[in-house]
Amino acid sequence: MPQTAAPSLASPRILAEALETPTEPLALLVGPLVTAPPAAACRLAAQALLDLPDKPPAAPPWLMPHQVRAFTRIVAIVRRFGGAVLADAVGSGKSYVALAVAHAAAAPLVLVVPAVLADQWRTLLDRLSLSARIETHERLSRDRRSMRAFPPESLVIVDEAHHFRNAETRRYGALARLVVTSRVLLVTATPVHNRPADLLQLLRIFLRDDALVAFGVPSLVVAAREPRTIGPAVQAAVARIVVARSRRLVSSDWAGMRFPERAGTRVIRAAPAEPAALAALIEGVQRLRPPGAAELHRLTLLRRLASSVPALRQSLRRYDAYRTLARDAAQAQRSLTPREFRRAFAMEDDADLQLAFLPLLLEAGVAIGDDPEDRSLVRRLLELARVGPDPKATALARTLGDSDGKTIVFVTAAATLQYLRRTLPRSLRIGAACGNAGWLGGDRVSRFDVLAAFAPHSLGVRPPPEREQVQILLATDLVGEGLNLHDARRVIHYDLPWSPARLAQRVGRIDRLASPHSDIETVAFLPNDVLARAQDFETRLATKVALQISGGAAQVETPSGSRGGGAPFDWCDRLQRLAMGTAPAARSGSSTTVTAPRDAVVLVIALEPDVEVIVVEDGVARADPADATTLLELASNGTAVAADAAAFSQAMQSAASLLRTRLSDIAAARWRAADRDRPGRRLIPTVLAAARRAARSGRAVRLARLDGLMARLTGGLTAGEGLLLSDLVADRRPLDVASLLTWHDGLPPVAASADAPIPRLVAAIRLARGR
C-alpha cells in the first residue's frame, strides 16, 4: 500500500508553559475583523439592531411615504416579537399602516375597536377591499366567555389600545387570554396616560415577561412596578417594539407631509360661580368626610365644580347615593359590589376616574357607618349649588362669538354638556354629542347626524344645507378618540381631563395631515386661582406630562399647547434610514474606522436571537442605542482610515463587564430570579417529579412534552398565558400534570434557547477624532 502520511520535518512543539490565559476572554470576539466601507458597515449595524431584512416587504399602494417606513418596521417587529405597538402621533394615519400590516400578513384578521368607531373601520375595510372580524372593547368588558375564540395564527389589531393599559380590568384579561395564539398590533397615539407602566402592561399582552432580558430588562412585571418613571434601559428596550414618530419628524423628513401650524394657544382663567358662592361651595366640599378614598372623593367633587355647578349637583347626588349604599353594605357586613358601585358612579363621564375609584371604594365597604353630619352637609351643598351668574360660561360664549371657523368644545361631564347646550346663544348653531346620543338644537338625533352636520368633509358625506350645518360641537371625551373632524379649526378645552393624553386625543381630531387649514388654534379654560389652589390639579397634570415624556410619547399636549422637541423613540426612525440606505450591507463581522468629531467605538453584538449595541467612549461602556444612532450617522458619512486592531480589542475589553452582566441576566431569567412570586414556580417540583418518572420508564415522547412544559414554567409568560394558568390553578378540580400539559399544548411553542447564548460580534465601528 502506498504511503499516505509522513512525519513533519518541522513538527511544532506546544508546551503548557507557552500558553497564556487571555486577559478578557470575551475580547476574543473581535478576532480578525473584515474591513468594510463606512456606509456598508453602518447599514449592517442598523439592519441588525432593528431586525430588518435586506429587502423590505412590498408596501400596498395606499400608503404615504412616512407610512411605508412605519409599515416596514412594524412587519419586522411582529415577525420577531409576535406583536408591536404603533404609537405615531395623532393624525398621522395609523389605521392605514395597521391595515397594510394585515394585508402583508395574509392571515385571518380580527379588529378590536371601540364600539363608536366600528362603522368607521368597516368603511375603511371596504375602501381597501379587506375583510375582518370586528369585536368591540365594550363586549370584551362584558363577557369574553360568550365570544368565539380568535382564529389561531390570526393578526389582532387593537385600536385605541390605551384602554387596555390596566391589567386589573376585565377587558384586559379578556383580550390577553384571547390573543395567546395570535400576533398582535396595538394602535394608540397615547400609550402612557397616568404612569410609564401603562406601556409595559400593553407590551405584556403579547410579550413574555423575560422577552427583553438581553436588552437589560429581566422582567416586564418587575419593571412595571416602578410607579414614577421608565429607566434608560427599559426605554431603550421598548423602543425596539414601539413605532412612535413625532409630528415634527414626519413634517421635517417628508416633503408634502404637513401638519397645520399652531396659530395660537390661549389660556382663560374663569370660575363657574361668583366669588362668594364659589368660596362657600369649596369650603363645604373640603369639610365632607367621604367613606373611603376621602381625598380622591373631594378632588373629584372639586373638579366637577370647576366644570360647572350642574356637574357638581349631579356628583353630590351620586355621592349621597354612594353613602347610602356604603352604609347598607356595612350593616350587612359585606363589601360593595361592582354593580352597586356603578349605580352610584356612572361610567359615562370619566372612565379614567372610575378605574382609579373602583378598587379603592369597593375595599372600603365593610368598615363604614352612617354619618348624619356629613349627610346634612351634602343637603346644604345641594341647596347652595344653584345655577346663578356663571363667569366661565359667559367667557365661553364671548370666545365663540368672536371667532370664525368651526370649533369643538370638549367637556368632561355630561351634565356640563347639557347645561351649555341649553344656555349658550342659539345663534351659534350648536350641536352636541355625548356617547351615542346627539342633539341638533332642541332635537334629539343620532351621534352620527350631529357629526355629519359638523364635519361632512372629514366624514366623507354630503354636506347639509348651510343653514343646517353645525358650527360649534359640544362633546365629551368619547368623541376625542379615533374620529377625523378636521373641518374644525379650533379646539376648546372647557374642562381639563385627568390625563394630558386626553388633551392630545382632543387636539388630534383637527391636527391631522389631511387638514384643509394652514393653522389651527387651541383654547384652554383653567380654574381661577382660588379653585386651582383647592384642587392642585395643574400640578398633577404637569407631573403626568413628565411621565408621558419618559414613557416615550410621540407627542405631548399641555393646556398651553403642544410640547416641542423630538420624541424619545425618534432615533429608531433615524436608524431605519441607515438600514434602508443604497449601499450594499457588509457581511457579519465587519468593521470600519472613520475620522469624526468624537472618539468612540460602536459594538453591535448578537445575543441570539437579540442584538444589542454598546458604545465605548473614554474607556467606559454603556448600552445606549440612541447615542449609537448618532455615532452611526456620523460614521456613515465619514472618511475611512486605516483600522487599529488594538483599539477594537481594547473597546471589547471595556464592554466585557456589561456583556457579562447581560449573559448572567439571561441565565437567571430561565428560573425567574427577577420575579419569584408567580404560580408557575410553585408547579415546577410537580413537573420535575413527573419528568423523572418518565425518564425512568423510558417514555421519550412524554419526557419531551414535560421538558417543553418545564421550559415554559421556568421562563416568562405573556399576560394571557399567566391568566390561563391562574384559571387552571383556581379551578376546584384537582390540578395534575395532565391538566398542565393540556394547558401547555394549547399555547404557541416556547423557542428553545441556551441558558447563556454565545455572543457574536456583528459589526464594529470606530470613530477617531481627526488629528
mmCIF file of C-alpha atoms in Angstrom, residues 164-341:
data_model
loop_
_atom_site.group_PDB
_atom_site.id
_atom_site.type_symbol
_atom_site.label_atom_id
_atom_site.label_comp_id
_atom_site.label_asym_id
_atom_site.label_seq_id
_atom_site.Cartn_x
_atom_site.Cartn_y
_atom_site.Cartn_z
ATOM 1 C CA PHE A 164 -56.130 48.087 27.835
ATOM 2 C CA ARG A 165 -53.355 49.650 29.909
ATOM 3 C CA ASN A 166 -54.763 48.475 33.247
ATOM 4 C CA ALA A 167 -54.029 44.785 33.848
ATOM 5 C CA GLU A 168 -56.662 44.604 36.599
ATOM 6 C CA THR A 169 -59.621 45.296 34.327
ATOM 7 C CA ARG A 170 -61.935 42.699 32.832
ATOM 8 C CA ARG A 171 -61.284 43.891 29.272
ATOM 9 C CA TYR A 172 -57.517 43.498 29.683
ATOM 10 C CA GLY A 173 -57.869 39.963 30.979
ATOM 11 C CA ALA A 174 -60.280 39.009 28.217
ATOM 12 C CA LEU A 175 -58.033 40.338 25.444
ATOM 13 C CA ALA A 176 -54.867 38.828 26.926
ATOM 14 C CA ARG A 177 -56.466 35.379 27.078
ATOM 15 C CA LEU A 178 -57.907 35.584 23.558
ATOM 16 C CA VAL A 179 -54.638 36.517 21.800
ATOM 17 C CA VAL A 180 -52.313 33.853 23.212
ATOM 18 C CA THR A 181 -52.135 32.100 19.817
ATOM 19 C CA SER A 182 -52.277 35.290 17.727
ATOM 20 C CA ARG A 183 -49.966 38.047 16.627
ATOM 21 C CA VAL A 184 -50.953 41.449 17.969
ATOM 22 C CA LEU A 185 -50.698 45.039 16.744
ATOM 23 C CA LEU A 186 -51.664 47.618 19.354
ATOM 24 C CA VAL A 187 -52.581 51.015 17.869
ATOM 25 C CA THR A 188 -52.672 54.126 20.063
ATOM 26 C CA ALA A 189 -51.189 57.596 19.899
ATOM 27 C CA THR A 190 -51.194 57.810 23.706
ATOM 28 C CA PRO A 191 -49.850 54.576 25.243
ATOM 29 C CA VAL A 192 -48.966 56.344 28.500
ATOM 30 C CA HIS A 193 -51.852 58.033 30.326
ATOM 31 C CA ASN A 194 -51.036 58.077 34.022
ATOM 32 C CA ARG A 195 -47.717 56.290 34.547
ATOM 33 C CA PRO A 196 -44.974 54.686 32.421
ATOM 34 C CA ALA A 197 -46.132 51.212 33.482
ATOM 35 C CA ASP A 198 -49.135 51.737 31.165
ATOM 36 C CA LEU A 199 -46.889 50.982 28.193
ATOM 37 C CA LEU A 200 -45.292 47.947 29.844
ATOM 38 C CA GLN A 201 -48.711 46.467 30.602
ATOM 39 C CA LEU A 202 -49.622 46.849 26.936
ATOM 40 C CA LEU A 203 -46.445 45.035 25.906
ATOM 41 C CA ARG A 204 -47.249 42.126 28.220
ATOM 42 C CA ILE A 205 -50.340 41.361 26.118
ATOM 43 C CA PHE A 206 -48.056 39.762 23.521
ATOM 44 C CA LEU A 207 -44.560 39.712 25.076
ATOM 45 C CA ARG A 208 -43.360 37.083 27.516
ATOM 46 C CA ASP A 209 -42.188 38.530 30.793
ATOM 47 C CA ASP A 210 -38.494 37.878 30.083
ATOM 48 C CA ALA A 211 -38.582 38.757 26.377
ATOM 49 C CA LEU A 212 -36.342 41.823 26.826
ATOM 50 C CA VAL A 213 -33.755 40.360 29.194
ATOM 51 C CA ALA A 214 -30.985 40.620 26.588
ATOM 52 C CA PHE A 215 -31.626 44.379 26.496
ATOM 53 C CA GLY A 216 -31.255 44.789 30.258
ATOM 54 C CA VAL A 217 -34.892 44.259 31.346
ATOM 55 C CA PRO A 218 -35.047 40.910 33.196
ATOM 56 C CA SER A 219 -38.790 41.169 33.922
ATOM 57 C CA LEU A 220 -41.549 43.354 32.476
ATOM 58 C CA VAL A 221 -43.667 42.646 35.557
ATOM 59 C CA VAL A 222 -40.957 43.940 37.886
ATOM 60 C CA ALA A 223 -40.258 46.973 35.665
ATOM 61 C CA ALA A 224 -43.985 47.853 35.690
ATOM 62 C CA ARG A 225 -43.946 48.083 39.486
ATOM 63 C CA GLU A 226 -41.922 51.289 39.286
ATOM 64 C CA PRO A 227 -44.659 53.936 39.650
ATOM 65 C CA ARG A 228 -42.847 57.088 38.614
ATOM 66 C CA THR A 229 -40.532 56.614 35.665
ATOM 67 C CA ILE A 230 -39.096 54.355 32.994
ATOM 68 C CA GLY A 231 -35.341 53.919 33.349
ATOM 69 C CA PRO A 232 -32.942 54.304 30.407
ATOM 70 C CA ALA A 233 -32.571 50.535 29.961
ATOM 71 C CA VAL A 234 -36.340 49.971 29.818
ATOM 72 C CA GLN A 235 -36.848 52.916 27.471
ATOM 73 C CA ALA A 236 -34.130 51.676 25.122
ATOM 74 C CA ALA A 237 -35.562 48.145 25.169
ATOM 75 C CA VAL A 238 -39.192 49.024 24.475
ATOM 76 C CA ALA A 239 -38.133 51.373 21.659
ATOM 77 C CA ARG A 240 -37.381 48.255 19.615
ATOM 78 C CA ILE A 241 -41.051 47.211 19.795
ATOM 79 C CA VAL A 242 -42.758 50.597 19.538
ATOM 80 C CA VAL A 243 -43.019 52.768 16.427
ATOM 81 C CA ALA A 244 -43.690 56.265 17.770
ATOM 82 C CA ARG A 245 -42.724 59.168 15.494
ATOM 83 C CA SER A 246 -43.456 62.753 16.436
ATOM 84 C CA ARG A 247 -45.261 65.237 14.185
ATOM 85 C CA ARG A 248 -42.004 67.174 13.950
ATOM 86 C CA LEU A 249 -40.177 64.195 12.488
ATOM 87 C CA VAL A 250 -42.934 63.392 9.978
ATOM 88 C CA SER A 251 -43.150 67.010 8.826
ATOM 89 C CA SER A 252 -39.400 67.583 8.568
ATOM 90 C CA ASP A 253 -38.415 64.315 6.912
ATOM 91 C CA TRP A 254 -41.005 64.012 4.151
ATOM 92 C CA ALA A 255 -41.795 66.783 1.713
ATOM 93 C CA GLY A 256 -45.512 67.365 1.402
ATOM 94 C CA MET A 257 -46.321 65.748 4.768
ATOM 95 C CA ARG A 258 -47.613 68.850 6.533
ATOM 96 C CA PHE A 259 -49.466 69.173 9.794
ATOM 97 C CA PRO A 260 -51.214 72.523 10.328
ATOM 98 C CA GLU A 261 -49.290 75.144 12.254
ATOM 99 C CA ARG A 262 -50.429 76.296 15.673
ATOM 100 C CA ALA A 263 -51.840 79.769 15.153
ATOM 101 C CA GLY A 264 -52.021 80.331 18.867
ATOM 102 C CA THR A 265 -52.863 78.840 22.240
ATOM 103 C CA ARG A 266 -54.990 80.872 24.600
ATOM 104 C CA VAL A 267 -55.498 80.264 28.309
ATOM 105 C CA ILE A 268 -58.602 81.672 30.015
ATOM 106 C CA ARG A 269 -58.977 81.546 33.786
ATOM 107 C CA ALA A 270 -62.585 81.571 34.927
ATOM 108 C CA ALA A 271 -64.774 80.127 37.665
ATOM 109 C CA PRO A 272 -68.318 78.738 37.233
ATOM 110 C CA ALA A 273 -69.777 80.916 40.019
ATOM 111 C CA GLU A 274 -69.396 84.315 41.646
ATOM 112 C CA PRO A 275 -66.633 84.578 44.306
ATOM 113 C CA ALA A 276 -68.875 84.324 47.393
ATOM 114 C CA ALA A 277 -70.852 81.343 46.077
ATOM 115 C CA LEU A 278 -67.682 79.664 44.874
ATOM 116 C CA ALA A 279 -65.950 80.053 48.254
ATOM 117 C CA ALA A 280 -68.961 78.557 50.081
ATOM 118 C CA LEU A 281 -69.056 75.540 47.752
ATOM 119 C CA ILE A 282 -65.289 74.922 48.049
ATOM 120 C CA GLU A 283 -65.418 75.210 51.842
ATOM 121 C CA GLY A 284 -68.348 72.794 52.032
ATOM 122 C CA VAL A 285 -66.702 70.176 49.789
ATOM 123 C CA GLN A 286 -63.492 70.329 51.812
ATOM 124 C CA ARG A 287 -65.458 69.626 55.014
ATOM 125 C CA LEU A 288 -67.048 66.441 53.658
ATOM 126 C CA ARG A 289 -65.965 63.153 55.250
ATOM 127 C CA PRO A 290 -66.353 60.610 52.451
ATOM 128 C CA PRO A 291 -66.382 56.914 53.408
ATOM 129 C CA GLY A 292 -63.241 55.533 51.806
ATOM 130 C CA ALA A 293 -60.813 57.272 49.410
ATOM 131 C CA ALA A 294 -61.714 60.608 51.009
ATOM 132 C CA GLU A 295 -59.087 62.726 49.244
ATOM 133 C CA LEU A 296 -59.991 61.321 45.839
ATOM 134 C CA HIS A 297 -63.693 61.911 46.568
ATOM 135 C CA ARG A 298 -63.135 65.554 47.454
ATOM 136 C CA LEU A 299 -60.830 66.121 44.493
ATOM 137 C CA THR A 300 -63.469 64.676 42.180
ATOM 138 C CA LEU A 301 -66.160 66.959 43.573
ATOM 139 C CA LEU A 302 -63.874 69.992 43.205
ATOM 140 C CA ARG A 303 -63.178 69.018 39.595
ATOM 141 C CA ARG A 304 -66.915 68.783 38.965
ATOM 142 C CA LEU A 305 -67.321 72.235 40.450
ATOM 143 C CA ALA A 306 -64.555 73.523 38.162
ATOM 144 C CA SER A 307 -66.575 72.153 35.240
ATOM 145 C CA SER A 308 -69.951 73.651 36.182
ATOM 146 C CA VAL A 309 -72.364 73.972 39.072
ATOM 147 C CA PRO A 310 -74.817 71.492 37.454
ATOM 148 C CA ALA A 311 -71.990 68.943 37.225
ATOM 149 C CA LEU A 312 -71.307 69.409 40.947
ATOM 150 C CA ARG A 313 -75.006 68.921 41.744
ATOM 151 C CA GLN A 314 -75.068 65.661 39.800
ATOM 152 C CA SER A 315 -71.953 64.388 41.593
ATOM 153 C CA LEU A 316 -73.328 65.371 45.011
ATOM 154 C CA ARG A 317 -76.415 63.278 44.334
ATOM 155 C CA ARG A 318 -74.191 60.350 43.334
ATOM 156 C CA TYR A 319 -72.125 60.892 46.456
ATOM 157 C CA ASP A 320 -75.238 60.800 48.621
ATOM 158 C CA ALA A 321 -76.370 57.584 46.899
ATOM 159 C CA TYR A 322 -72.937 56.071 47.481
ATOM 160 C CA ARG A 323 -73.123 56.900 51.205
ATOM 161 C CA THR A 324 -76.436 55.091 51.419
ATOM 162 C CA LEU A 325 -75.069 52.041 49.601
ATOM 163 C CA ALA A 326 -71.929 52.006 51.736
ATOM 164 C CA ARG A 327 -73.958 52.254 54.954
ATOM 165 C CA ASP A 328 -76.238 49.397 53.927
ATOM 166 C CA ALA A 329 -73.244 47.253 52.941
ATOM 167 C CA ALA A 330 -71.523 47.941 56.276
ATOM 168 C CA GLN A 331 -74.642 46.984 58.218
ATOM 169 C CA ALA A 332 -74.744 43.702 56.281
ATOM 170 C CA GLN A 333 -71.019 43.142 56.970
ATOM 171 C CA ARG A 334 -70.090 42.956 53.291
ATOM 172 C CA SER A 335 -68.251 44.966 50.653
ATOM 173 C CA LEU A 336 -69.946 46.875 47.901
ATOM 174 C CA THR A 337 -70.333 45.005 44.630
ATOM 175 C CA PRO A 338 -69.150 46.474 41.317
ATOM 176 C CA ARG A 339 -72.804 46.664 40.196
ATOM 177 C CA GLU A 340 -73.708 48.790 43.228
ATOM 178 C CA PHE A 341 -70.694 50.982 42.683
#
